[in-house]
Short mmCIF file of C-alpha atoms and ligand atoms in Angstrom, two decimals:
data_model
loop_
_atom_site.label_atom_id
_atom_site.label_comp_id
_atom_site.label_asym_id
_atom_site.label_seq_id
_atom_site.Cartn_x
_atom_site.Cartn_y
_atom_site.Cartn_z
CA UNK A 29 0.00 0.00 0.00
CA UNK A 30 0.95 3.58 -0.40
CA UNK A 31 2.60 5.06 2.63
CA UNK A 32 2.65 8.75 3.14
CA UNK A 33 5.77 10.02 4.83
CA UNK A 34 5.13 12.02 7.93
CA UNK A 35 5.06 15.72 7.38
CA UNK A 36 4.63 18.54 9.78
CA UNK A 37 7.02 20.45 11.90
CA UNK A 38 7.74 24.06 11.55
CA UNK A 39 6.65 26.00 8.51
CA UNK A 40 9.62 27.53 6.75
CA UNK A 41 12.33 25.59 8.56
CA UNK A 42 14.61 27.99 6.65
CA UNK A 43 14.22 31.75 6.82
CA UNK A 44 13.03 33.46 3.64
CA UNK A 45 16.50 34.85 3.04
CA UNK A 46 18.11 31.42 3.43
CA UNK A 47 15.59 29.85 1.05
CA UNK A 48 16.23 32.57 -1.55
CA UNK A 49 19.99 32.19 -1.14
CA UNK A 50 19.67 28.43 -1.59
CA UNK A 51 17.65 28.97 -4.74
CA UNK A 52 20.13 31.43 -6.24
CA UNK A 53 22.93 28.92 -5.57
CA UNK A 54 20.85 26.24 -7.30
CA UNK A 55 20.32 28.45 -10.36
CA UNK A 56 24.02 29.23 -10.50
CA UNK A 57 24.74 25.52 -11.06
CA UNK A 58 23.23 25.81 -14.55
CA UNK A 59 21.57 22.38 -14.34
CA UNK A 60 19.79 20.72 -17.23
CA UNK A 61 17.72 17.89 -15.76
CA UNK A 62 14.45 16.31 -16.74
CA UNK A 63 12.09 14.49 -14.38
CA UNK A 64 8.99 14.81 -16.53
CA UNK A 65 8.05 11.49 -18.07
CA UNK A 66 8.09 7.99 -16.69
CA UNK A 67 10.54 6.56 -19.18
CA UNK A 68 12.90 3.62 -18.67
CA UNK A 69 16.57 4.60 -18.71
CA UNK A 70 18.99 3.40 -21.38
CA UNK A 71 20.43 0.94 -18.85
CA UNK A 72 16.95 -0.55 -18.39
CA UNK A 73 16.48 -0.84 -22.15
CA UNK A 74 19.87 -2.57 -22.36
CA UNK A 75 18.44 -5.38 -20.20
CA UNK A 76 16.41 -6.42 -23.23
CA UNK A 77 19.17 -5.90 -25.81
CA UNK A 78 18.87 -9.56 -26.86
CA UNK A 79 15.49 -8.74 -28.36
CA UNK A 80 17.32 -6.92 -31.13
CA UNK A 81 18.77 -10.20 -32.37
CA UNK A 82 15.65 -12.32 -31.87
CA UNK A 83 13.89 -14.31 -33.15
CA UNK A 84 16.71 -14.86 -35.69
CA UNK A 85 16.68 -15.44 -39.41
CA UNK A 86 15.27 -18.98 -39.29
CA UNK A 87 12.77 -18.57 -36.45
CA UNK A 88 9.42 -17.27 -37.63
CA UNK A 89 6.92 -20.08 -37.17
CA UNK A 90 4.57 -19.84 -34.19
CA UNK A 91 2.24 -22.53 -32.89
CA UNK A 92 -0.52 -23.73 -35.19
CA UNK A 93 1.71 -23.28 -38.24
CA UNK A 94 1.40 -19.52 -37.97
CA UNK A 95 3.98 -17.81 -40.13
CA UNK A 96 4.76 -14.67 -38.15
CA UNK A 97 6.01 -12.89 -41.23
CA UNK A 98 2.60 -12.97 -42.83
CA UNK A 99 -0.79 -11.38 -42.23
CA UNK A 100 -3.27 -12.84 -39.78
CA UNK A 101 -3.70 -13.98 -36.17
CA UNK A 102 -5.49 -10.79 -35.18
CA UNK A 103 -5.75 -11.94 -31.55
CA UNK A 104 -1.99 -12.50 -31.33
CA UNK A 105 0.01 -15.74 -31.41
CA UNK A 106 -1.03 -18.44 -28.94
CA UNK A 107 2.29 -18.61 -27.10
CA UNK A 108 2.29 -14.84 -26.48
CA UNK A 109 -1.29 -14.93 -25.20
CA UNK A 110 -0.32 -17.80 -22.88
CA UNK A 111 2.80 -15.95 -21.69
CA UNK A 112 0.78 -12.98 -20.39
CA UNK A 113 -2.39 -14.80 -19.30
CA UNK A 114 -1.29 -15.03 -15.65
CA UNK A 115 -0.33 -11.36 -15.42
CA UNK A 116 -3.67 -10.35 -16.92
CA UNK A 117 -5.63 -12.85 -14.83
CA UNK A 118 -7.47 -14.40 -17.77
CA UNK A 119 -7.31 -17.61 -19.78
CA UNK A 120 -5.24 -17.29 -22.97
CA UNK A 121 -8.41 -17.47 -25.10
CA UNK A 122 -9.54 -14.24 -23.48
CA UNK A 123 -6.26 -12.40 -24.10
CA UNK A 124 -5.48 -10.18 -27.08
CA UNK A 125 -1.82 -9.35 -27.79
CA UNK A 126 -1.54 -6.26 -29.94
CA UNK A 127 1.10 -3.83 -31.14
CA UNK A 128 3.34 -1.59 -29.13
CA UNK A 129 1.06 0.63 -27.04
CA UNK A 130 -1.62 -0.17 -24.48
CA UNK A 131 -2.59 3.50 -24.53
CA UNK A 132 -3.47 3.01 -28.20
CA UNK A 133 -5.64 0.01 -27.24
CA UNK A 134 -7.43 2.07 -24.57
CA UNK A 135 -7.92 4.89 -27.06
CA UNK A 136 -9.26 2.49 -29.66
CA UNK A 137 -11.58 0.65 -27.24
CA UNK A 138 -13.11 3.99 -26.25
CA UNK A 139 -13.45 5.28 -29.79
CA UNK A 140 -15.01 1.95 -30.88
CA UNK A 141 -17.53 2.32 -28.03
CA UNK A 142 -18.22 5.89 -29.10
CA UNK A 143 -18.67 4.96 -32.75
CA UNK A 144 -20.33 1.55 -32.47
CA UNK A 145 -21.24 0.95 -28.81
CA UNK A 146 -19.97 -1.89 -26.62
CA UNK A 147 -21.41 -5.40 -26.83
CA UNK A 148 -23.96 -4.33 -24.19
CA UNK A 149 -24.89 -0.97 -25.67
CA UNK A 150 -28.25 -0.21 -27.25
CA UNK A 151 -26.57 2.47 -29.37
CA UNK A 152 -23.14 4.00 -29.96
CA UNK A 153 -22.06 6.07 -27.00
CA UNK A 154 -21.67 9.08 -29.25
CA UNK A 155 -25.43 9.15 -29.83
CA UNK A 156 -26.01 9.82 -26.14
CA UNK A 157 -26.64 13.36 -25.01
CA UNK A 158 -23.62 13.14 -22.71
CA UNK A 159 -20.96 10.59 -21.74
CA UNK A 160 -19.04 10.76 -18.46
CA UNK A 161 -16.18 8.82 -16.88
CA UNK A 162 -15.29 8.62 -13.22
CA UNK A 163 -11.67 9.68 -12.82
CA UNK A 164 -9.83 8.82 -9.62
CA UNK A 165 -7.44 11.69 -8.86
CA UNK A 166 -4.53 12.13 -8.88
CA UNK A 167 -4.44 10.08 -12.08
CA UNK A 168 -2.70 9.65 -15.43
CA UNK A 169 -2.79 12.69 -17.69
CA UNK A 170 -2.98 10.68 -20.90
CA UNK A 171 -6.19 8.95 -19.74
CA UNK A 172 -7.67 12.38 -19.23
CA UNK A 173 -6.44 13.55 -22.63
CA UNK A 174 -8.41 10.75 -24.30
CA UNK A 175 -11.56 11.92 -22.51
CA UNK A 176 -10.90 15.55 -23.29
CA UNK A 177 -10.25 14.80 -26.96
CA UNK A 178 -13.56 12.99 -27.43
CA UNK A 179 -15.74 15.22 -25.28
CA UNK A 180 -16.16 12.75 -22.40
CA UNK A 181 -17.04 14.61 -19.21
CA UNK A 182 -14.62 13.77 -16.40
CA UNK A 183 -15.92 13.44 -12.86
CA UNK A 184 -13.05 13.42 -10.34
CA UNK A 185 -13.26 10.92 -7.48
CA UNK A 186 -10.71 11.10 -4.69
CA UNK A 187 -8.08 8.36 -4.69
CA UNK A 188 -7.32 7.32 -1.12
CA UNK A 189 -4.75 5.01 0.44
CA UNK A 190 -6.58 1.86 -0.68
CA UNK A 191 -8.20 2.93 -3.91
CA UNK A 192 -10.92 5.29 -5.09
CA UNK A 193 -13.45 6.73 -2.65
CA UNK A 194 -15.82 3.83 -3.18
CA UNK A 195 -18.78 5.40 -1.41
CA UNK A 196 -18.63 8.29 -3.88
CA UNK A 197 -18.00 6.07 -6.92
CA UNK A 198 -20.96 3.83 -6.00
CA UNK A 199 -23.24 6.79 -5.35
CA UNK A 200 -22.41 8.46 -8.67
CA UNK A 201 -22.41 5.33 -10.84
CA UNK A 202 -25.77 4.17 -9.46
CA UNK A 203 -27.67 7.34 -10.21
CA UNK A 204 -26.10 8.78 -13.35
CA UNK A 205 -26.63 6.87 -16.59
CA UNK A 206 -24.24 9.17 -18.46
CA UNK A 207 -21.41 7.51 -16.49
CA UNK A 208 -20.21 4.86 -18.91
CA UNK A 209 -16.72 4.30 -17.62
CA UNK A 210 -14.16 4.63 -14.88
CA UNK A 211 -10.39 4.81 -15.17
CA UNK A 212 -8.65 2.48 -12.72
CA UNK A 213 -4.93 1.86 -12.20
CA UNK A 214 -5.28 -0.84 -9.58
CA UNK A 215 -1.63 -1.49 -8.82
CA UNK A 216 1.12 1.05 -8.20
CA UNK A 217 -1.08 3.79 -9.68
CA UNK A 218 0.40 6.58 -11.71
CA UNK A 219 1.37 8.89 -9.97
CA UNK A 220 0.66 7.92 -6.32
CA UNK A 221 1.74 4.27 -6.27
CA UNK A 222 -1.62 3.36 -4.75
CA UNK A 223 -2.57 -0.32 -4.67
CA UNK A 224 -6.31 -0.93 -4.62
CA UNK A 225 -7.44 -3.06 -1.69
CA UNK A 226 -9.27 -6.28 -2.45
CA UNK A 227 -12.34 -4.75 -0.85
CA UNK A 228 -12.27 -1.77 -3.23
CA UNK A 229 -11.80 -4.11 -6.20
CA UNK A 230 -14.74 -6.25 -5.12
CA UNK A 231 -16.94 -3.16 -4.70
CA UNK A 232 -15.99 -1.98 -8.19
CA UNK A 233 -16.93 -5.39 -9.55
CA UNK A 234 -20.22 -5.50 -7.64
CA UNK A 235 -21.47 -1.91 -7.70
CA UNK A 236 -24.75 -0.98 -9.32
CA UNK A 237 -24.40 1.23 -12.37
CA UNK A 238 -27.21 3.17 -14.01
CA UNK A 239 -25.57 2.55 -17.40
CA UNK A 240 -25.98 -1.11 -18.44
CA UNK A 241 -22.89 -0.83 -20.64
CA UNK A 242 -20.60 0.67 -17.98
CA UNK A 243 -16.92 -0.28 -18.31
CA UNK A 244 -13.96 -0.27 -15.94
CA UNK A 245 -10.87 0.82 -17.92
CA UNK A 246 -8.56 -1.37 -15.85
CA UNK A 247 -5.09 -0.12 -16.71
CA UNK A 248 -2.75 -2.52 -14.95
CA UNK A 249 0.35 -0.96 -16.50
CA UNK A 250 2.52 -1.71 -13.45
CA UNK A 251 1.35 -5.26 -12.71
CA UNK A 252 4.86 -6.67 -12.22
CA UNK A 253 6.78 -3.48 -11.52
CA UNK A 254 7.73 -3.95 -7.88
CA UNK A 255 10.18 -1.63 -6.13
CA UNK A 256 10.60 -3.78 -3.02
CA UNK A 257 11.07 -7.48 -2.40
CA UNK A 258 7.34 -7.71 -1.75
CA UNK A 259 5.46 -8.96 -4.82
CA UNK A 260 2.08 -7.43 -4.09
CA UNK A 261 -0.85 -9.25 -5.69
CA UNK A 262 -4.35 -7.85 -6.05
CA UNK A 263 -7.79 -9.42 -6.51
CA UNK A 264 -8.72 -10.63 -9.99
CA UNK A 265 -11.16 -8.13 -11.47
CA UNK A 266 -12.36 -10.45 -14.25
CA UNK A 267 -13.25 -13.22 -11.84
CA UNK A 268 -14.97 -10.81 -9.46
CA UNK A 269 -17.02 -9.03 -12.11
CA UNK A 270 -18.17 -12.43 -13.42
CA UNK A 271 -19.05 -13.57 -9.90
CA UNK A 272 -21.14 -10.47 -9.33
CA UNK A 273 -23.05 -10.88 -12.59
CA UNK A 274 -21.17 -8.18 -14.52
CA UNK A 275 -18.88 -10.35 -16.63
CA UNK A 276 -18.45 -7.70 -19.32
CA UNK A 277 -17.65 -4.84 -16.97
CA UNK A 278 -13.84 -4.79 -17.12
CA UNK A 279 -11.47 -4.09 -19.99
CA UNK A 280 -8.03 -5.08 -18.64
CA UNK A 281 -4.96 -3.46 -20.20
CA UNK A 282 -1.22 -3.88 -19.69
CA UNK A 283 1.92 -3.78 -21.81
CA UNK A 284 5.58 -4.68 -21.89
CA UNK A 285 6.59 -1.04 -22.41
CA UNK A 286 8.34 -0.99 -19.05
CA UNK A 287 9.30 -4.66 -19.11
CA UNK A 288 11.23 -4.77 -22.39
CA UNK A 289 11.33 -1.72 -24.69
CA UNK A 290 8.97 1.20 -24.30
CA UNK A 291 8.80 1.90 -28.03
CA UNK A 292 8.74 -1.66 -29.30
CA UNK A 293 6.94 -3.75 -26.75
CA UNK A 294 3.57 -5.49 -26.80
CA UNK A 295 0.18 -4.17 -25.73
CA UNK A 296 -2.12 -6.53 -23.88
CA UNK A 297 -5.87 -6.76 -23.43
CA UNK A 298 -8.00 -9.22 -21.47
CA UNK A 299 -11.72 -9.34 -20.83
CA UNK A 300 -14.79 -11.59 -21.00
CA UNK A 301 -15.33 -13.77 -24.08
CA UNK A 302 -18.02 -11.38 -25.33
CA UNK A 303 -15.78 -8.36 -24.91
CA UNK A 304 -12.90 -10.08 -26.71
CA UNK A 305 -15.21 -11.03 -29.57
CA UNK A 306 -16.42 -7.43 -29.70
CA UNK A 307 -12.90 -5.98 -29.71
CA UNK A 308 -11.69 -8.35 -32.45
CA UNK A 309 -14.72 -7.49 -34.58
CA UNK A 310 -14.02 -3.79 -34.11
CA UNK A 311 -10.32 -4.25 -34.92
CA UNK A 312 -11.01 -6.19 -38.10
CA UNK A 313 -11.67 -3.22 -40.39
CA UNK A 314 -8.55 -1.55 -38.98
CA UNK A 315 -5.86 -4.22 -39.40
CA UNK A 316 -5.15 -7.62 -40.94
CA UNK A 317 -3.10 -8.58 -37.91
CA UNK A 318 -0.45 -7.40 -35.46
CA UNK A 319 3.35 -7.56 -35.63
CA UNK A 320 3.76 -11.23 -34.77
CA UNK A 321 7.53 -11.24 -35.25
CA UNK A 322 7.69 -8.88 -32.27
CA UNK A 323 5.42 -11.24 -30.34
CA UNK A 324 7.59 -14.24 -31.17
CA UNK A 325 10.81 -12.53 -30.13
CA UNK A 326 9.20 -11.51 -26.85
CA UNK A 327 8.19 -15.13 -26.24
CA UNK A 328 11.71 -16.34 -27.04
CA UNK A 329 13.27 -13.70 -24.80
CA UNK A 330 10.94 -13.69 -21.79
CA UNK A 331 10.10 -17.43 -21.98
CA UNK A 332 7.61 -17.59 -19.11
CA UNK A 333 6.26 -15.70 -16.13
CA UNK A 334 9.34 -16.51 -14.09
CA UNK A 335 11.46 -15.08 -16.90
CA UNK A 336 9.44 -11.86 -16.66
CA UNK A 337 9.85 -11.80 -12.86
CA UNK A 338 13.63 -12.26 -13.19
CA UNK A 339 13.85 -9.40 -15.67
CA UNK A 340 11.76 -7.18 -13.40
CA UNK A 341 14.22 -7.86 -10.57
CA UNK A 342 16.96 -6.44 -12.78
CA UNK A 343 14.84 -3.35 -13.43
CA UNK A 344 14.29 -3.04 -9.70
CA UNK A 345 18.04 -3.14 -9.04
CA UNK A 346 18.47 -0.22 -11.43
CA UNK A 347 15.55 1.98 -10.38
CA UNK A 348 14.89 1.30 -6.69
CA UNK A 349 18.06 3.22 -5.66
CA UNK A 350 16.76 6.24 -7.60
CA UNK A 351 13.48 6.18 -5.70
CA UNK A 352 15.37 5.72 -2.42
CA UNK A 353 17.59 8.68 -3.26
CA UNK A 354 14.61 10.97 -3.88
CA UNK A 355 12.96 9.85 -0.63
CA UNK A 356 16.21 10.30 1.29
CA UNK A 357 16.67 13.84 -0.03
CA UNK A 358 13.04 14.76 0.64
CA UNK A 359 13.28 13.38 4.17
CA UNK A 360 16.45 15.33 4.88
CA UNK A 361 15.38 18.59 3.24
CA UNK A 362 11.61 18.68 3.53
CA UNK A 363 10.87 16.53 6.57
CA UNK A 364 10.36 19.63 8.67
CA UNK A 365 8.42 21.76 6.21
CA UNK A 366 4.77 22.01 7.16
CA UNK A 367 2.15 20.62 4.75
CA UNK A 368 4.71 18.83 2.64
CA UNK A 369 4.40 15.06 2.21
CA UNK A 370 5.20 12.45 -0.38
CA UNK A 371 4.35 8.89 -1.25
CA UNK A 372 6.65 5.92 -0.71
CA UNK A 373 5.58 3.67 -3.56
CA UNK A 374 6.21 -0.05 -3.44
CA UNK A 375 6.11 -0.24 -7.21
CA UNK A 376 5.47 1.66 -10.41
CA UNK A 377 7.28 4.64 -11.82
CA UNK A 378 6.37 7.68 -9.75
CA UNK A 379 6.51 9.51 -6.44
CA UNK A 380 3.81 12.06 -5.68
CA UNK A 381 4.99 15.13 -3.82
CA UNK A 382 2.35 17.19 -2.01
CA UNK A 383 3.38 20.77 -1.33
CA UNK A 384 1.47 23.43 0.62
CA UNK A 385 -1.79 24.54 -0.99
CA UNK A 386 -1.30 26.94 -3.88
CA UNK A 387 2.40 26.13 -4.28
CA UNK A 388 2.67 23.38 -6.90
CA UNK A 389 2.70 25.63 -9.97
CA UNK A 390 5.21 27.92 -8.31
CA UNK A 391 7.52 25.00 -7.47
CA UNK A 392 7.41 23.73 -11.06
CA UNK A 393 8.09 27.25 -12.35
CA UNK A 394 11.01 27.77 -9.97
CA UNK A 395 12.43 24.37 -10.89
CA UNK A 396 12.19 25.19 -14.60
CA UNK A 397 14.05 28.46 -14.10
CA UNK A 398 16.74 26.49 -12.33
CA UNK A 399 17.02 23.99 -15.21
CA UNK A 400 14.93 21.16 -13.72
CA UNK A 401 12.02 20.14 -15.90
CA UNK A 402 9.09 18.66 -13.94
CA UNK A 403 5.72 17.34 -15.13
CA UNK A 404 3.42 20.38 -15.31
CA UNK A 405 1.61 20.97 -12.03
CA UNK A 406 -2.02 19.94 -12.44
CA UNK A 407 -1.23 17.22 -15.00
CA UNK A 408 -2.59 14.42 -12.76
CA UNK A 409 -6.03 16.07 -12.79
CA UNK A 410 -8.73 16.38 -15.48
CA UNK A 411 -8.13 19.43 -17.66
CA UNK A 412 -4.84 19.99 -15.83
CA UNK A 413 -6.74 21.53 -12.95
CA UNK A 414 -5.49 20.62 -9.49
CA UNK A 415 -8.08 22.42 -7.34
CA UNK A 416 -5.63 22.78 -4.48
CA UNK A 417 -2.52 23.31 -6.59
CA UNK A 418 -0.65 20.89 -4.35
CA UNK A 419 0.34 17.83 -6.36
CA UNK A 420 3.63 17.29 -8.20
CA UNK A 421 4.54 14.08 -10.01
CA UNK A 422 8.18 13.03 -9.72
CA UNK A 423 9.49 10.55 -12.29
CA UNK A 424 12.93 9.34 -11.21
CA UNK A 425 13.59 6.42 -13.56
CA UNK A 426 15.17 8.05 -16.61
CA UNK A 427 18.10 10.19 -15.37
CA UNK A 428 21.14 8.51 -13.81
CA UNK A 429 21.45 8.29 -10.03
CA UNK A 430 23.69 11.36 -9.65
CA UNK A 431 21.26 13.43 -11.71
CA UNK A 432 18.31 12.14 -9.72
CA UNK A 433 20.05 13.22 -6.52
CA UNK A 434 20.77 16.68 -7.94
CA UNK A 435 17.22 17.03 -9.22
CA UNK A 436 15.68 15.97 -5.89
CA UNK A 437 17.90 18.45 -4.03
CA UNK A 438 16.87 21.12 -6.51
CA UNK A 439 13.17 20.35 -6.15
CA UNK A 440 13.54 20.52 -2.36
CA UNK A 441 15.17 23.94 -2.64
CA UNK A 442 12.26 25.13 -4.82
CA UNK A 443 9.70 23.76 -2.33
CA UNK A 444 11.47 25.54 0.53
CA UNK A 445 11.37 28.82 -1.37
CA UNK A 446 7.75 28.47 -2.56
CA UNK A 447 6.56 27.42 0.90
CA UNK A 448 8.43 30.36 2.41
CA UNK A 449 6.84 32.78 -0.07
CA UNK A 450 3.44 31.62 1.13
N1 PLP B 555 -0.81 3.40 -18.52
C1 PLP B 555 -0.13 3.97 -17.52
C2 PLP B 555 -0.73 4.00 -16.17
C3 PLP B 555 1.11 4.56 -17.75
O1 PLP B 555 1.76 5.15 -16.74
C4 PLP B 555 1.65 4.52 -19.06
C5 PLP B 555 2.94 5.14 -19.35
O2 PLP B 555 3.51 5.88 -18.59
C6 PLP B 555 0.91 3.91 -20.07
C7 PLP B 555 -0.31 3.35 -19.77
C8 PLP B 555 1.42 3.84 -21.46
O3 PLP B 555 1.55 2.52 -21.80
P1 PLP B 555 1.96 2.03 -23.25
O4 PLP B 555 3.40 2.32 -23.43
O5 PLP B 555 1.65 0.57 -23.24
O6 PLP B 555 1.11 2.77 -24.25
#
């Protein structure tokens, strides 16, 4: 679960003059650092270098006499679907392995629903007067961009320690038939690292929804991305939705973007049989089949779930020290600044830093002036609007450890100054 580091103590542990002096010294360093996007570092990509030589000139046949070089197999090759079935929590027949981006799959699933309806819809969503999605916040900016692009109203729901505010989600979903979907990042959420409790997952599976074609957009992007030796497991949403009589409720997404190569991985989808049939039918006018050579080389490289777990341990060895460094610097520099706290994620790619109300934009601006690029303040909220202007997403994976340390120190200096200005 997400732990929030203790905050409190004396506001402005530094005097205003000290904070300003610290900031001027930071600017004088002429840094050029970037903590904006959750990208794997080059060293992480190197872990999968073997993929560049696989499957090899003579290896192109997949099971069932599927020639990976040719068209076809729109659902993905059998061995790739089997490889990811456990991670997705579905039998291989209910898995679709697609091209390189799960975000593209989410985008497409939503646009198909808008244009044609889901398998439970009486009409395309776009024919409705209004469509709304529940959006746990803080959340992932690119989810919100999809909604914004297609005119889907976003209704923020607070994300707590153990998942979304379920009382609020249940209340809204039960009474408002315009609510057709809900974004969920059940494990190591972007950007808070939140892991949904089994109770929250069961309530999401069971809750009454006014819309009969309501969908959970279950983005399990960080399913195997542990930062500690604990391999946290969560309840199986597909089993629970089926048990509660809502078998078609969840679209499960994941990808190998942060397992192998972020630009050339595999996107994964799992759902009920009816949903899979629906998705494949919708995909058919769009493509004659995915890149199966990429699927085959992933199968050859990763081999099985244990192979994936071993690779993820190597990622952990590279990135956990970067997270620890940020937390160490924050503890040392910000531990005594009032109303400042941060998450201690057990997995995923981000730390969320909470600064005093009304300070997040200022911190990001100060950091930019000092050569440290941060994700824009407000990005984890619909329309970029953080009502309290408090939340900053820190992405420590891409820069090297020394740069991460410098950037964290720099961010702390900016927080000290912004908090002092308040
Ligand atoms: N979902 C979440 C929660 C993410 O954080 C990201 C990338 O940061 C993505 C999806 C993008 O995944 P993909 O590379 O498979 O499109």
